[in-house]
Amino acid sequence: MTILDEVSALTNAGSLLSRDGEIVASYDLEVSDVAAEGYRALSTVQEIKNANVAPFEVDYSRLTRVHVINGMGVTLGDSIIGLTALAAIKRRHPRISFVIYRPSRAPAYVRQLYELAAPIFGAVVDLPVDVDSLPDDELRVDLGNHLFWPNFSSMPMVDFFLWALGIPPDDVGPDHKSNDWLKRVNLPALSTEWASKEYALLCPTASTPVRSIPNSFRAAAVNRLWEKFHLPVLGFGKVDHQHYTDISSLSVNTAAFLVWVKNARFLMTSDTAAVHIAAGFDVPTVAFFTTIPPELRVRDYAACTAVNLPLPELQGIQASGRAGDLEIVDRAYQKLIASNWAL
């Protein structure tokens, strides 16, 4: 079996298998001090499905338990949409339960999402695990390191996850692709003064700066929200505006963040987890896109208005904090202000 070099291991389109027969997430190696040496691709185990290596379809009506290996990424947005694909399967076949094997070093706020989702979907297990511990007579699907799968950059994300799970995306209607499983999550009530008040919400910060709303636009964004709704504007991060309140200290975990979005009268954001949460709770939203075509992220969100900033030189960039890239993004938002853009 081919042993991957360190670069190939970290960018492998799938999970890894150690010399000791353990399934390992590349992410866990990347963020640790452990060298990514001595690993081979889990796809060398032919009984484990990997659609990037060999596309497949599955008749889920015949199954009761499915093992999802290294799903659904280490960001909040990817995880929400990946779980939506599982929800679409479970909607058709309620008796199915999933065992979701997760990178153990994923950020705490992402881990919290899976803890909230577990009662709906099944069990959540930390990697690594012994490959032989997964039953031979149950479906095992590898979704590891999906950022490096070519189809991830070319398909709407929910369609990508459905395809990777062996479901033709066109077999699932748009009403089952909008994250409404979030309504079934057991969430706390708001326990602050805002529990009985309406507010607009600004969520400007994405997982990478190139997709975030720049600081130079945030006061203008708050002003647009105030002019449109005449409601106080809450948000995450400092903004100099008399009608704005920073609630960062009141959003202490993922459950709290979900609740803040759920209860908003309106959301303004970019290509962030917040846009996917809002869709799940039918919150009207405007979302700005810089490097990813909106149809790959919000195609099925009826309550979302996408604003696509034409930045061809940045198209397809998954992450960047480079000064030159951020200057391009900033100029695009400044042009938006100059155009007297309004909600």
Coordinates of N, CA and C in Angstrom, one line a residue, residues 28-118:
D28 N -6.6 16.7 12.4 CA -6.0 16.5 13.8 C -4.5 16.5 13.7
L29 N -3.9 16.0 12.6 CA -2.5 16.0 12.4 C -2.0 17.5 12.2
E30 N -2.8 18.2 11.4 CA -2.3 19.5 11.0 C -2.3 20.5 12.2
V31 N -3.2 20.3 13.1 CA -3.2 21.3 14.2 C -2.5 20.8 15.5
S32 N -1.8 19.6 15.3 CA -1.0 19.1 16.4 C 0.4 19.1 16.1
D33 N 1.2 18.6 17.0 CA 2.7 18.5 16.8 C 3.1 17.2 16.2
V34 N 2.1 16.4 15.8 CA 2.4 15.0 15.3 C 2.7 15.1 13.8
A35 N 3.8 14.5 13.4 CA 4.2 14.6 12.0 C 3.2 13.7 11.2
A36 N 2.8 14.2 10.0 CA 1.9 13.4 9.2 C 2.7 12.4 8.3
E37 N 3.3 11.5 9.0 CA 4.1 10.5 8.3 C 3.7 9.1 8.6
G38 N 3.8 8.2 7.6 CA 3.4 6.8 7.8 C 2.0 6.5 7.6
Y39 N 1.2 7.4 6.9 CA -0.2 7.2 6.7 C -0.5 6.8 5.3
R40 N -1.5 6.1 5.1 CA -2.0 5.8 3.7 C -3.5 6.3 3.7
A41 N -4.0 6.4 2.5 CA -5.4 6.9 2.3 C -6.3 5.8 2.8
L42 N -7.4 6.2 3.5 CA -8.4 5.2 3.9 C -9.1 4.6 2.7
S43 N -9.1 5.3 1.6 CA -9.7 4.8 0.4 C -9.1 3.5 -0.1
T44 N -7.9 3.2 0.4 CA -7.3 1.9 0.0 C -8.1 0.7 0.6
V45 N -8.9 1.0 1.6 CA -9.8 0.0 2.1 C -11.1 0.0 1.3
Q46 N -11.2 -0.9 0.4 CA -12.2 -0.9 -0.7 C -13.6 -0.9 -0.1
E47 N -13.8 -1.5 1.0 CA -15.2 -1.7 1.5 C -15.7 -0.4 2.1
I48 N -14.9 0.6 2.3 CA -15.3 2.0 2.8 C -15.5 2.9 1.6
K49 N -16.7 3.4 1.4 CA -17.1 4.2 0.3 C -16.4 5.6 0.3
N50 N -15.9 6.0 -0.8 CA -15.4 7.4 -0.9 C -15.8 7.9 -2.3
A51 N -16.7 8.8 -2.4 CA -17.3 9.2 -3.7 C -16.3 9.9 -4.6
N52 N -15.3 10.5 -4.0 CA -14.2 11.2 -4.8 C -13.4 10.2 -5.5
V53 N -13.2 9.0 -5.0 CA -12.5 7.9 -5.6 C -13.3 7.1 -6.6
A54 N -14.5 6.8 -6.1 CA -15.5 6.0 -6.9 C -16.9 6.4 -6.6
P55 N -17.5 7.2 -7.4 CA -18.9 7.6 -7.1 C -19.8 6.4 -7.0
F56 N -20.8 6.6 -6.1 CA -21.7 5.4 -5.8 C -23.1 6.0 -5.5
E57 N -24.1 5.1 -5.5 CA -25.4 5.4 -5.0 C -25.8 4.3 -4.0
V58 N -26.6 4.7 -3.0 CA -27.0 3.8 -1.9 C -28.5 3.8 -1.8
D59 N -29.1 2.6 -1.6 CA -30.5 2.5 -1.3 C -30.6 2.5 0.2
Y60 N -30.9 3.7 0.8 CA -30.9 3.8 2.2 C -32.1 3.1 2.9
S61 N -33.1 2.8 2.1 CA -34.3 2.2 2.6 C -34.0 0.8 3.2
R62 N -32.9 0.2 2.9 CA -32.5 -1.1 3.4 C -31.6 -1.0 4.6
L63 N -31.3 0.2 5.1 CA -30.3 0.3 6.1 C -30.9 0.8 7.4
T64 N -30.3 0.5 8.5 CA -30.7 1.0 9.8 C -29.6 1.8 10.5
R65 N -28.4 1.6 10.1 CA -27.3 2.4 10.7 C -26.2 2.6 9.7
V66 N -25.7 3.9 9.7 CA -24.7 4.3 8.7 C -23.5 5.0 9.5
H67 N -22.3 4.6 9.1 CA -21.1 5.2 9.7 C -20.6 6.3 8.7
V68 N -20.6 7.5 9.2 CA -20.1 8.7 8.4 C -18.7 9.0 9.0
I69 N -17.7 8.8 8.2 CA -16.3 8.9 8.7 C -15.8 10.3 8.4
N70 N -15.3 11.0 9.4 CA -14.7 12.3 9.3 C -15.6 13.3 8.6
G71 N -16.9 13.2 9.0 CA -17.8 14.3 8.5 C -18.2 15.2 9.7
M72 N -18.5 16.4 9.5 CA -18.8 17.1 8.2 C -17.9 18.3 8.1
G73 N -16.6 18.2 8.4 CA -15.8 19.3 8.4 C -15.5 20.0 9.8
V74 N -14.7 21.0 9.8 CA -14.4 21.6 11.1 C -14.8 23.1 11.1
T75 N -15.7 23.5 10.2 CA -16.3 24.8 10.3 C -17.8 24.6 10.6
L76 N -18.4 25.7 11.2 CA -19.8 25.6 11.6 C -20.7 25.5 10.4
G77 N -20.4 26.4 9.4 CA -21.3 26.4 8.2 C -21.3 25.0 7.5
D78 N -20.1 24.5 7.2 CA -20.0 23.2 6.5 C -20.8 22.1 7.3
S79 N -20.6 22.2 8.6 CA -21.2 21.2 9.5 C -22.7 21.2 9.4
I80 N -23.3 22.4 9.5 CA -24.7 22.6 9.4 C -25.3 22.0 8.1
I81 N -24.6 22.3 7.0 CA -25.1 21.9 5.7 C -24.9 20.4 5.5
G82 N -23.8 19.9 6.0 CA -23.5 18.4 6.0 C -24.6 17.7 6.8
L83 N -25.0 18.2 7.9 CA -26.0 17.6 8.7 C -27.4 17.7 8.0
T84 N -27.6 18.7 7.2 CA -28.8 18.8 6.4 C -28.9 17.7 5.5
A85 N -27.8 17.3 4.9 CA -27.8 16.1 4.0 C -28.2 14.8 4.7
L86 N -27.7 14.7 5.9 CA -28.1 13.5 6.8 C -29.6 13.6 7.1
A87 N -30.1 14.9 7.4 CA -31.5 15.1 7.7 C -32.4 14.7 6.6
A88 N -31.9 15.0 5.3 CA -32.7 14.6 4.2 C -32.9 13.1 4.1
I89 N -31.8 12.4 4.4 CA -31.9 10.9 4.3 C -32.8 10.4 5.4
K90 N -32.7 11.0 6.6 CA -33.5 10.5 7.8 C -34.9 10.9 7.6
R91 N -35.2 12.0 6.9 CA -36.6 12.3 6.7 C -37.3 11.2 5.9
R92 N -36.6 10.7 4.9 CA -37.2 9.6 4.1 C -37.2 8.3 4.8
H93 N -36.2 8.1 5.6 CA -36.0 6.8 6.3 C -35.7 7.0 7.8
P94 N -36.8 7.3 8.5 CA -36.7 7.7 9.9 C -36.0 6.7 10.8
R95 N -36.0 5.4 10.5 CA -35.4 4.4 11.4 C -33.8 4.5 11.3
I96 N -33.3 5.2 10.3 CA -31.8 5.2 10.2 C -31.2 6.0 11.3
S97 N -30.1 5.6 11.9 CA -29.3 6.4 12.8 C -27.9 6.4 12.2
F98 N -27.2 7.5 12.6 CA -25.8 7.7 12.1 C -24.8 7.7 13.2
V99 N -23.7 7.1 12.9 CA -22.5 7.3 13.8 C -21.6 8.2 13.0
I100 N -21.3 9.4 13.6 CA -20.5 10.4 12.9 C -19.2 10.5 13.6
Y101 N -18.1 10.1 12.9 CA -16.8 10.1 13.4 C -16.1 11.5 13.1
R102 N -15.7 12.2 14.2 CA -15.3 13.6 14.1 C -13.8 13.8 14.4
P103 N -13.2 14.8 13.8 CA -11.8 15.2 14.2 C -11.9 15.6 15.7
S104 N -11.0 15.0 16.5 CA -11.1 15.3 17.9 C -10.6 16.7 18.3
R105 N -9.8 17.3 17.4 CA -9.3 18.7 17.7 C -10.1 19.8 17.0
A106 N -11.3 19.5 16.5 CA -12.1 20.5 15.9 C -12.4 21.6 16.9
P107 N -12.6 22.8 16.5 CA -12.9 23.9 17.4 C -14.1 23.6 18.4
A108 N -14.0 24.1 19.6 CA -15.0 23.8 20.6 C -16.4 24.2 20.1
Y109 N -16.5 25.3 19.4 CA -17.9 25.8 19.0 C -18.5 24.8 17.9
V110 N -17.6 24.2 17.2 CA -18.1 23.2 16.2 C -18.5 21.9 16.9
R111 N -17.6 21.5 17.8 CA -18.0 20.3 18.6 C -19.3 20.5 19.3
Q112 N -19.6 21.7 19.8 CA -20.9 21.9 20.5 C -22.1 21.7 19.6
L113 N -21.9 22.1 18.3 CA -23.0 21.8 17.3 C -23.4 20.4 17.3
Y114 N -22.3 19.5 17.2 CA -22.6 18.1 17.1 C -23.2 17.5 18.4
E115 N -22.8 18.1 19.5 CA -23.5 17.7 20.8 C -24.9 18.0 20.7
L116 N -25.3 19.2 20.2 CA -26.7 19.6 20.1 C -27.4 18.7 19.1
A117 N -26.7 18.3 18.0 CA -27.4 17.6 17.0 C -27.5 16.1 17.3
A118 N -26.7 15.6 18.2 CA -26.6 14.1 18.4 C -28.0 13.5 18.7

